[in-house]
Amino acid sequence: MGSRIDPDKIKKDFPILKNKMNGKPLIYLDSAATSQKPKIVIDTITDYYENYNANIHRGIYKIAETATERYIESKRKLAGFIGAEKFEEIIYVRNTTEAINLVALTWGASNIKKGDRILISEMEHHSNIVPWQMLAKKKGAIIDYIKMDKNGEGLSDGSFLEQIEKEPKLLAITHVSNVLGSINDVKSMTKIAKKNGATVLVDGAQSVPHMPVNVNEIGCDFFALSGHKMLAPTGIGALYGKMDLLDSMEPLFGGGDMIKNVGFDSYTTNDLPWKFEAGTSNIEGGIALGAAVDYLEKIGMQKVREHEKELTVYALEKLNKIKGLKVFGYGKENIEKRGGVISFSLDKIHPHDVSAVFDSFGIAIRAGHHCAMPLVRGIFKVGALSRMSFYIYNNKRDVDVSIDAINSVKNIFKVK
Ligand code: PMP
């Protein structure tokens, strides 16, 4: 590929994008919810079932060995992709939510005590709020929030510094907001948090699919991600953890695969990463995640990021000209701090109505609280927002058609 990506060429790799929705070519602008899948990922799943479907780890026969090798190989690929040192640091789970809950239920269970503080932020997805609320309730711990800045665009540095001085046991922070696209400087935050004695978990659900990420450079202890947002199937995600921490943690589930030995009254746990993967894994999901990583690496994550920046600036310029439309989050002058997610409101028109008109144009966007009620309802004081989110298969035409859809909404609802 050349110096930038060609979304028209990439679109052809995604079978679903050849379809129509309501008689119009499908324009998919909901990748922050889940991404579409390229043919190579779909074919990888079929290939597994048609050619080497077998349970992993124990089979002493060819196809079981192939399945085991490919499953481990996918962990090596993912480890390399996110800058982890070893595949043993990659635990496969269902999704980001499960990865965060795993940390809360294992590391949290043994390390969080009564009166301890857990620091999160006002822009978190529910999956990085509720597990900590559940843990805090059980343990009598305290949850503190890093506040949004006065413009509601990103996190307040002052609030972060104020909170970190209270020496929380844990900082659990999103890398990129799924509502605003705002990018948090998790590397600096981690450095400061660690100086103050905190363990750090980063929610990478919205970063890993869209930009180069290196967990080693960030320096965090845990990092959570979902395969389905980065071209892989649903039901596969990962928790990265530092070896010494993972080693010190109790397994969450007991059963097959997570043990070395079992007697009538005792067991010994398996090596990493298997200690945390009890029972039969999502084998085809893991292998297909490896194929998704290959696909993204071939394009190059810096190019993915540049493409999304270009599309976002293009969209922001057009959206800013529409009367009555308010974009949430950083403006185009701060594009370095913003990913390809744009939430907006349009006069007093309900986002569900906006979404329905987009649907009639063949465009899929999301409307709602985006699983971030404290931010959307608590801080922005709105019931719901409309959200467009971009990925490698979106082009400027997709934005142009969206602008037509917005103008149509305004006509239908008779707003000037
Ligand atoms: N965190 C963020 C920032 C997200 O955007 C999402 C998904 N919208 C999640 C966590 C949860 O991901 P999953 O539903 O795949 O567990």
Short mmCIF file of C-alpha atoms and ligand atoms in Angstrom, two decimals:
data_model
loop_
_atom_site.label_atom_id
_atom_site.label_comp_id
_atom_site.label_asym_id
_atom_site.label_seq_id
_atom_site.Cartn_x
_atom_site.Cartn_y
_atom_site.Cartn_z
CA MET A 1 0.00 0.00 0.00
CA GLY A 2 1.07 3.62 -0.53
CA SER A 3 1.60 6.29 2.06
CA ARG A 4 -2.08 6.50 2.96
CA ILE A 5 -4.87 4.00 3.00
CA ASP A 6 -7.41 3.63 0.24
CA PRO A 7 -10.82 3.14 1.90
CA ASP A 8 -12.49 2.32 -1.44
CA LYS A 9 -10.12 -0.60 -1.91
CA ILE A 10 -10.54 -1.66 1.73
CA LYS A 11 -14.35 -1.54 1.47
CA LYS A 12 -14.11 -4.35 -1.08
CA ASP A 13 -12.59 -6.65 1.56
CA PHE A 14 -15.76 -6.37 3.68
CA PRO A 15 -18.59 -8.49 2.28
CA ILE A 16 -21.31 -6.76 4.31
CA LEU A 17 -20.47 -3.39 2.75
CA LYS A 18 -21.60 -4.70 -0.63
CA ASN A 19 -25.13 -4.87 0.77
CA LYS A 20 -27.90 -2.33 0.72
CA MET A 21 -29.88 -1.10 3.69
CA ASN A 22 -33.33 0.32 2.91
CA GLY A 23 -32.46 0.19 -0.77
CA LYS A 24 -29.33 2.36 -0.33
CA PRO A 25 -25.68 1.25 -0.27
CA LEU A 26 -24.85 0.46 3.36
CA ILE A 27 -22.75 3.15 5.02
CA TYR A 28 -21.53 1.83 8.33
CA LEU A 29 -20.72 4.55 10.87
CA ASP A 30 -21.06 2.53 14.06
CA SER A 31 -17.63 0.94 14.39
CA ALA A 32 -17.23 2.24 17.94
CA ALA A 33 -20.02 -0.23 18.83
CA THR A 34 -18.59 -3.06 16.74
CA SER A 35 -16.52 -3.16 13.58
CA GLN A 36 -17.35 -4.99 10.37
CA LYS A 37 -15.29 -8.07 9.46
CA PRO A 38 -13.08 -8.55 6.41
CA LYS A 39 -13.44 -11.68 4.29
CA ILE A 40 -10.10 -13.01 5.54
CA VAL A 41 -11.40 -13.06 9.12
CA ILE A 42 -14.65 -14.75 8.09
CA ASP A 43 -12.67 -17.27 5.99
CA THR A 44 -10.36 -18.00 8.93
CA ILE A 45 -13.35 -19.10 11.00
CA THR A 46 -14.68 -21.31 8.17
CA ASP A 47 -11.20 -22.76 7.60
CA TYR A 48 -10.95 -23.73 11.27
CA TYR A 49 -14.29 -25.57 11.23
CA GLU A 50 -13.77 -27.14 7.83
CA ASN A 51 -10.18 -28.21 8.28
CA TYR A 52 -8.88 -28.46 11.83
CA ASN A 53 -11.71 -28.17 14.36
CA ALA A 54 -10.44 -29.86 17.54
CA ASN A 55 -10.05 -28.95 21.19
CA ILE A 56 -6.76 -27.30 22.04
CA HIS A 57 -3.98 -28.33 24.44
CA ARG A 58 -4.44 -32.04 24.98
CA GLY A 59 -4.94 -33.74 21.64
CA ILE A 60 -2.02 -35.86 20.43
CA TYR A 61 -3.19 -35.82 16.86
CA LYS A 62 -2.47 -33.55 13.93
CA ILE A 63 -5.56 -31.32 13.79
CA ALA A 64 -5.56 -30.75 17.57
CA GLU A 65 -1.91 -29.76 17.31
CA THR A 66 -2.71 -27.37 14.46
CA ALA A 67 -5.58 -25.77 16.43
CA THR A 68 -3.34 -25.39 19.51
CA GLU A 69 -0.48 -23.89 17.49
CA ARG A 70 -2.75 -21.38 15.73
CA TYR A 71 -4.42 -20.37 18.99
CA ILE A 72 -1.06 -19.72 20.65
CA GLU A 73 0.22 -18.06 17.49
CA SER A 74 -2.71 -15.60 17.65
CA LYS A 75 -1.64 -14.64 21.18
CA ARG A 76 1.90 -14.03 19.92
CA LYS A 77 0.50 -11.80 17.19
CA LEU A 78 -1.68 -9.84 19.59
CA ALA A 79 1.18 -9.49 22.09
CA GLY A 80 3.38 -8.06 19.32
CA PHE A 81 0.57 -5.81 18.12
CA ILE A 82 0.10 -4.13 21.50
CA GLY A 83 3.77 -4.15 22.53
CA ALA A 84 3.55 -6.86 25.18
CA GLU A 85 6.72 -8.85 25.70
CA LYS A 86 5.32 -12.37 25.81
CA PHE A 87 2.21 -14.26 24.76
CA GLU A 88 1.96 -15.46 28.37
CA GLU A 89 0.85 -11.94 29.29
CA ILE A 90 -2.24 -12.24 27.07
CA ILE A 91 -5.34 -13.79 28.66
CA TYR A 92 -8.20 -14.42 26.28
CA VAL A 93 -11.60 -13.43 27.60
CA ARG A 94 -14.92 -12.57 25.94
CA ASN A 95 -14.48 -8.81 25.75
CA THR A 96 -13.22 -5.66 27.49
CA THR A 97 -15.98 -5.94 30.06
CA GLU A 98 -14.89 -9.42 31.08
CA ALA A 99 -11.22 -8.36 31.18
CA ILE A 100 -11.99 -5.52 33.60
CA ASN A 101 -14.25 -7.72 35.74
CA LEU A 102 -11.52 -10.35 35.89
CA VAL A 103 -9.14 -7.79 37.39
CA ALA A 104 -11.80 -6.54 39.82
CA LEU A 105 -12.70 -10.06 40.95
CA THR A 106 -9.16 -11.41 41.32
CA TRP A 107 -6.60 -8.63 41.80
CA GLY A 108 -9.27 -6.42 43.40
CA ALA A 109 -10.47 -9.15 45.74
CA SER A 110 -7.03 -9.57 47.29
CA ASN A 111 -5.66 -6.03 47.04
CA ILE A 112 -8.54 -3.65 47.75
CA LYS A 113 -9.36 -3.21 51.42
CA LYS A 114 -11.85 -1.18 53.44
CA GLY A 115 -11.25 2.55 53.00
CA ASP A 116 -8.97 2.12 49.93
CA ARG A 117 -9.55 4.50 47.04
CA ILE A 118 -10.17 3.52 43.43
CA LEU A 119 -9.72 6.32 40.91
CA ILE A 120 -11.68 6.33 37.65
CA SER A 121 -12.96 9.22 35.52
CA GLU A 122 -16.22 10.88 34.60
CA MET A 123 -15.84 9.77 30.97
CA GLU A 124 -15.74 6.00 31.59
CA HIS A 125 -17.86 3.40 29.86
CA HIS A 126 -20.12 1.51 32.28
CA SER A 127 -17.80 -1.47 31.98
CA ASN A 128 -15.05 0.55 33.68
CA ILE A 129 -17.39 1.90 36.36
CA VAL A 130 -19.74 -0.83 37.53
CA PRO A 131 -17.13 -3.56 38.29
CA TRP A 132 -15.39 -1.05 40.60
CA GLN A 133 -18.68 0.00 42.18
CA MET A 134 -19.44 -3.66 42.85
CA LEU A 135 -15.99 -4.20 44.34
CA ALA A 136 -16.20 -1.02 46.43
CA LYS A 137 -19.58 -2.08 47.76
CA LYS A 138 -18.22 -5.46 48.80
CA LYS A 139 -15.05 -4.10 50.37
CA GLY A 140 -16.11 -0.73 51.74
CA ALA A 141 -13.73 1.04 49.35
CA ILE A 142 -14.15 4.56 47.98
CA ILE A 143 -14.51 5.52 44.31
CA ASP A 144 -13.17 8.89 43.20
CA TYR A 145 -13.68 10.47 39.78
CA ILE A 146 -11.29 12.54 37.70
CA LYS A 147 -13.48 15.41 36.54
CA MET A 148 -14.05 16.56 32.99
CA ASP A 149 -12.44 19.89 32.06
CA LYS A 150 -14.62 23.00 32.00
CA ASN A 151 -15.48 22.60 28.29
CA GLY A 152 -16.44 18.95 28.71
CA GLU A 153 -13.87 17.96 26.09
CA GLY A 154 -11.27 15.97 27.98
CA LEU A 155 -10.21 15.21 31.53
CA SER A 156 -9.11 18.02 33.83
CA ASP A 157 -5.37 17.74 34.55
CA GLY A 158 -5.90 19.61 37.81
CA SER A 159 -8.55 17.18 38.96
CA PHE A 160 -6.30 14.22 38.09
CA LEU A 161 -3.39 15.64 40.09
CA GLU A 162 -5.65 16.46 43.02
CA GLN A 163 -7.08 12.93 43.06
CA ILE A 164 -3.79 11.14 42.61
CA GLU A 165 -2.44 12.82 45.72
CA LYS A 166 -5.02 10.87 47.70
CA GLU A 167 -2.91 7.82 46.79
CA PRO A 168 -5.52 5.54 45.23
CA LYS A 169 -4.72 1.83 45.13
CA LEU A 170 -5.92 1.67 41.54
CA LEU A 171 -6.25 4.02 38.58
CA ALA A 172 -8.65 2.54 35.99
CA ILE A 173 -8.87 4.82 33.01
CA THR A 174 -10.07 4.71 29.42
CA HIS A 175 -7.52 5.33 26.68
CA VAL A 176 -10.11 6.80 24.29
CA SER A 177 -13.65 7.89 25.16
CA ASN A 178 -16.35 6.05 23.21
CA VAL A 179 -18.59 9.13 23.47
CA LEU A 180 -16.20 11.97 22.65
CA GLY A 181 -13.27 10.26 20.98
CA SER A 182 -11.06 12.17 23.43
CA ILE A 183 -7.66 10.53 23.85
CA ASN A 184 -6.23 10.43 27.35
CA ASP A 185 -2.49 10.71 27.81
CA VAL A 186 -2.39 7.37 29.59
CA LYS A 187 1.41 7.21 29.45
CA SER A 188 1.87 10.38 31.55
CA MET A 189 -1.05 9.48 33.78
CA THR A 190 0.42 6.03 34.42
CA LYS A 191 3.82 7.51 35.29
CA ILE A 192 2.31 9.89 37.83
CA ALA A 193 -0.08 7.26 39.22
CA LYS A 194 2.73 4.75 39.72
CA LYS A 195 4.87 7.35 41.50
CA ASN A 196 1.96 7.64 43.91
CA GLY A 197 1.78 3.90 44.40
CA ALA A 198 -1.24 3.03 42.24
CA THR A 199 -1.72 -0.02 40.06
CA VAL A 200 -2.95 1.07 36.63
CA LEU A 201 -5.54 -0.48 34.34
CA VAL A 202 -6.20 1.00 30.89
CA ASP A 203 -9.43 0.36 29.00
CA GLY A 204 -8.19 0.07 25.43
CA ALA A 205 -11.49 -0.89 23.76
CA GLN A 206 -11.47 2.26 21.62
CA SER A 207 -7.72 2.73 21.13
CA VAL A 208 -6.22 -0.57 19.94
CA PRO A 209 -8.45 -0.77 16.84
CA HIS A 210 -7.59 2.76 15.74
CA MET A 211 -4.02 3.77 16.59
CA PRO A 212 -0.60 2.34 17.40
CA VAL A 213 -0.60 1.16 21.01
CA ASN A 214 2.32 -0.07 23.08
CA VAL A 215 1.47 -1.27 26.57
CA ASN A 216 5.13 -1.45 27.49
CA GLU A 217 5.64 2.22 26.63
CA ILE A 218 2.44 3.18 28.46
CA GLY A 219 3.78 1.29 31.46
CA CYS A 220 0.35 0.17 32.68
CA ASP A 221 -0.18 -3.01 34.70
CA PHE A 222 -3.35 -4.15 32.96
CA PHE A 223 -4.84 -3.36 29.56
CA ALA A 224 -8.26 -4.52 28.32
CA LEU A 225 -9.49 -4.84 24.74
CA SER A 226 -12.29 -6.33 22.62
CA GLY A 227 -11.67 -8.27 19.41
CA HIS A 228 -15.02 -7.35 17.87
CA LYS A 229 -14.08 -3.67 17.67
CA MET A 230 -10.91 -4.50 15.73
CA LEU A 231 -12.26 -6.64 12.88
CA ALA A 232 -12.40 -9.93 14.84
CA PRO A 233 -15.57 -11.82 15.81
CA THR A 234 -17.62 -11.18 18.93
CA GLY A 235 -16.87 -13.29 22.01
CA ILE A 236 -13.11 -12.80 21.98
CA GLY A 237 -11.16 -10.12 23.81
CA ALA A 238 -8.03 -9.90 25.87
CA LEU A 239 -6.59 -8.86 29.16
CA TYR A 240 -2.92 -7.94 29.10
CA GLY A 241 -1.25 -8.07 32.49
CA LYS A 242 2.33 -7.80 33.71
CA MET A 243 3.74 -11.25 34.43
CA ASP A 244 4.51 -10.68 38.11
CA LEU A 245 1.01 -9.34 38.76
CA LEU A 246 -0.73 -12.13 36.86
CA ASP A 247 1.47 -14.62 38.70
CA SER A 248 0.42 -13.20 42.05
CA MET A 249 -3.31 -13.34 41.27
CA GLU A 250 -5.74 -16.13 42.08
CA PRO A 251 -7.54 -17.65 39.10
CA LEU A 252 -11.14 -16.50 38.61
CA PHE A 253 -12.64 -19.79 37.44
CA GLY A 254 -11.73 -23.33 38.35
CA GLY A 255 -11.94 -26.32 36.02
CA GLY A 256 -10.10 -27.89 33.11
CA ASP A 257 -7.03 -26.27 31.54
CA MET A 258 -6.33 -23.91 34.45
CA ILE A 259 -4.74 -26.64 36.58
CA LYS A 260 -1.51 -28.60 36.55
CA ASN A 261 -2.54 -31.26 39.07
CA VAL A 262 -5.76 -32.12 40.83
CA GLY A 263 -6.05 -34.43 43.83
CA PHE A 264 -9.07 -35.28 45.98
CA ASP A 265 -8.48 -32.31 48.23
CA SER A 266 -6.14 -29.97 46.39
CA TYR A 267 -5.05 -28.57 43.05
CA THR A 268 -2.11 -26.68 41.61
CA THR A 269 -2.62 -23.97 39.03
CA ASN A 270 -1.32 -24.03 35.48
CA ASP A 271 1.28 -21.67 34.01
CA LEU A 272 0.28 -18.35 32.49
CA PRO A 273 -1.78 -17.58 30.52
CA TRP A 274 -3.75 -20.82 30.94
CA LYS A 275 -4.27 -20.28 34.66
CA PHE A 276 -6.98 -17.77 33.72
CA GLU A 277 -8.57 -19.74 30.87
CA ALA A 278 -10.64 -22.46 32.52
CA GLY A 279 -12.65 -24.73 30.24
CA THR A 280 -12.74 -24.91 26.46
CA SER A 281 -11.78 -21.56 24.95
CA ASN A 282 -13.28 -19.60 22.09
CA ILE A 283 -10.79 -21.29 19.79
CA GLU A 284 -12.03 -19.98 16.45
CA GLY A 285 -12.42 -16.49 17.95
CA GLY A 286 -8.82 -16.45 19.13
CA ILE A 287 -7.50 -17.69 15.79
CA ALA A 288 -9.67 -15.18 13.90
CA LEU A 289 -8.40 -12.39 16.16
CA GLY A 290 -4.92 -13.34 14.95
CA ALA A 291 -6.14 -12.91 11.35
CA ALA A 292 -7.61 -9.50 12.23
CA VAL A 293 -4.27 -8.43 13.71
CA ASP A 294 -2.50 -9.55 10.51
CA TYR A 295 -4.95 -7.52 8.43
CA LEU A 296 -4.48 -4.37 10.51
CA GLU A 297 -0.70 -4.76 10.61
CA LYS A 298 -0.58 -5.06 6.86
CA ILE A 299 -2.32 -1.70 6.58
CA GLY A 300 -0.25 -0.15 9.39
CA MET A 301 -1.76 1.40 12.50
CA GLN A 302 -0.20 4.81 11.94
CA LYS A 303 -1.97 4.94 8.58
CA VAL A 304 -5.24 3.90 10.20
CA ARG A 305 -4.85 6.78 12.64
CA GLU A 306 -3.96 9.29 9.89
CA HIS A 307 -6.97 8.21 7.84
CA GLU A 308 -9.35 8.63 10.76
CA LYS A 309 -7.88 12.02 11.62
CA GLU A 310 -8.40 13.20 8.05
CA LEU A 311 -12.00 11.97 7.95
CA THR A 312 -12.75 13.46 11.37
CA VAL A 313 -11.40 16.90 10.41
CA TYR A 314 -13.37 16.73 7.15
CA ALA A 315 -16.56 15.82 9.04
CA LEU A 316 -16.04 18.42 11.80
CA GLU A 317 -15.60 21.19 9.21
CA LYS A 318 -18.91 20.27 7.59
CA LEU A 319 -20.78 19.67 10.83
CA ASN A 320 -19.64 22.98 12.34
CA LYS A 321 -21.41 24.82 9.52
CA ILE A 322 -24.80 23.31 10.34
CA LYS A 323 -26.98 25.61 12.43
CA GLY A 324 -28.39 23.98 15.55
CA LEU A 325 -25.86 21.16 15.48
CA LYS A 326 -23.55 20.82 18.45
CA VAL A 327 -20.52 18.55 18.37
CA PHE A 328 -19.29 17.26 21.74
CA GLY A 329 -15.59 16.88 22.49
CA TYR A 330 -12.46 18.51 21.06
CA GLY A 331 -12.60 20.67 17.94
CA LYS A 332 -10.55 20.06 14.80
CA GLU A 333 -7.71 22.29 16.08
CA ASN A 334 -7.16 19.59 18.71
CA ILE A 335 -7.31 16.65 16.33
CA GLU A 336 -4.21 15.09 17.95
CA LYS A 337 -6.33 14.58 21.05
CA ARG A 338 -9.30 13.15 19.22
CA GLY A 339 -10.17 9.82 17.60
CA GLY A 340 -12.75 9.14 14.89
CA VAL A 341 -15.83 9.31 17.10
CA ILE A 342 -18.24 12.23 16.77
CA SER A 343 -21.21 12.64 19.09
CA PHE A 344 -23.64 15.43 18.35
CA SER A 345 -27.02 16.90 19.15
CA LEU A 346 -29.30 18.57 16.62
CA ASP A 347 -31.61 21.23 18.05
CA LYS A 348 -34.17 19.52 20.24
CA ILE A 349 -34.61 16.60 17.87
CA HIS A 350 -34.40 13.24 19.60
CA PRO A 351 -31.32 11.22 18.54
CA HIS A 352 -33.58 8.22 17.86
CA ASP A 353 -35.37 10.32 15.22
CA VAL A 354 -32.02 11.44 13.79
CA SER A 355 -30.90 7.83 13.65
CA ALA A 356 -34.13 6.74 11.94
CA VAL A 357 -33.61 9.30 9.15
CA PHE A 358 -29.97 8.17 8.75
CA ASP A 359 -31.30 4.61 8.49
CA SER A 360 -33.53 5.64 5.58
CA PHE A 361 -30.34 6.91 3.87
CA GLY A 362 -28.69 3.51 4.39
CA ILE A 363 -26.46 4.91 7.16
CA ALA A 364 -25.93 3.09 10.46
CA ILE A 365 -25.22 5.44 13.37
CA ARG A 366 -25.83 5.04 17.09
CA ALA A 367 -28.17 7.01 19.33
CA GLY A 368 -28.35 6.80 23.11
CA HIS A 369 -26.32 7.21 26.26
CA HIS A 370 -23.51 5.09 24.76
CA CYS A 371 -23.13 3.14 28.01
CA ALA A 372 -21.69 6.26 29.65
CA MET A 373 -24.67 7.58 31.62
CA PRO A 374 -22.58 9.50 34.19
CA LEU A 375 -21.02 11.53 31.35
CA VAL A 376 -23.99 11.92 29.01
CA ARG A 377 -26.73 12.36 31.60
CA GLY A 378 -24.75 13.47 34.66
CA ILE A 379 -22.33 15.95 33.05
CA PHE A 380 -23.86 16.90 29.69
CA LYS A 381 -27.42 16.74 31.07
CA VAL A 382 -28.87 15.21 27.92
CA GLY A 383 -30.86 12.00 27.63
CA ALA A 384 -29.07 10.82 24.52
CA LEU A 385 -26.66 11.81 21.74
CA SER A 386 -26.24 10.79 18.11
CA ARG A 387 -22.86 9.26 17.33
CA MET A 388 -20.98 8.65 14.09
CA SER A 389 -17.78 6.64 14.31
CA PHE A 390 -15.26 5.99 11.53
CA TYR A 391 -12.98 3.17 10.56
CA ILE A 392 -10.71 2.07 7.73
CA TYR A 393 -13.60 1.37 5.34
CA ASN A 394 -15.16 4.84 5.59
CA ASN A 395 -14.50 7.54 3.04
CA LYS A 396 -15.40 11.20 2.50
CA ARG A 397 -18.48 10.22 0.55
CA ASP A 398 -19.82 8.52 3.68
CA VAL A 399 -19.47 11.87 5.44
CA ASP A 400 -21.12 13.76 2.56
CA VAL A 401 -24.13 11.42 2.59
CA SER A 402 -24.35 11.91 6.37
CA ILE A 403 -24.50 15.66 5.89
CA ASP A 404 -27.36 15.14 3.39
CA ALA A 405 -29.11 13.01 6.02
CA ILE A 406 -28.74 15.75 8.64
CA ASN A 407 -30.18 18.34 6.27
CA SER A 408 -33.05 15.99 5.61
CA VAL A 409 -33.67 15.62 9.38
CA LYS A 410 -33.82 19.41 9.64
CA ASN A 411 -36.34 19.60 6.78
CA ILE A 412 -38.53 16.86 8.21
CA PHE A 413 -38.57 18.48 11.65
CA LYS A 414 -38.84 21.95 10.11
CA VAL A 415 -35.85 23.49 11.87
CA LYS A 416 -34.02 26.32 10.19
N1 PMP B 1 -14.89 0.48 27.14
C1 PMP B 1 -15.11 1.30 26.11
C2 PMP B 1 -14.40 2.62 26.05
C3 PMP B 1 -16.01 0.93 25.12
O1 PMP B 1 -16.24 1.74 24.10
C4 PMP B 1 -16.66 -0.33 25.21
C5 PMP B 1 -17.65 -0.78 24.16
N2 PMP B 1 -18.52 0.20 23.71
C6 PMP B 1 -16.37 -1.14 26.29
C7 PMP B 1 -15.48 -0.71 27.23
C8 PMP B 1 -17.02 -2.47 26.47
O2 PMP B 1 -16.68 -3.32 25.43
P1 PMP B 1 -17.37 -4.75 25.33
O3 PMP B 1 -18.84 -4.49 25.20
O4 PMP B 1 -16.79 -5.34 24.09
O5 PMP B 1 -17.02 -5.47 26.55
#
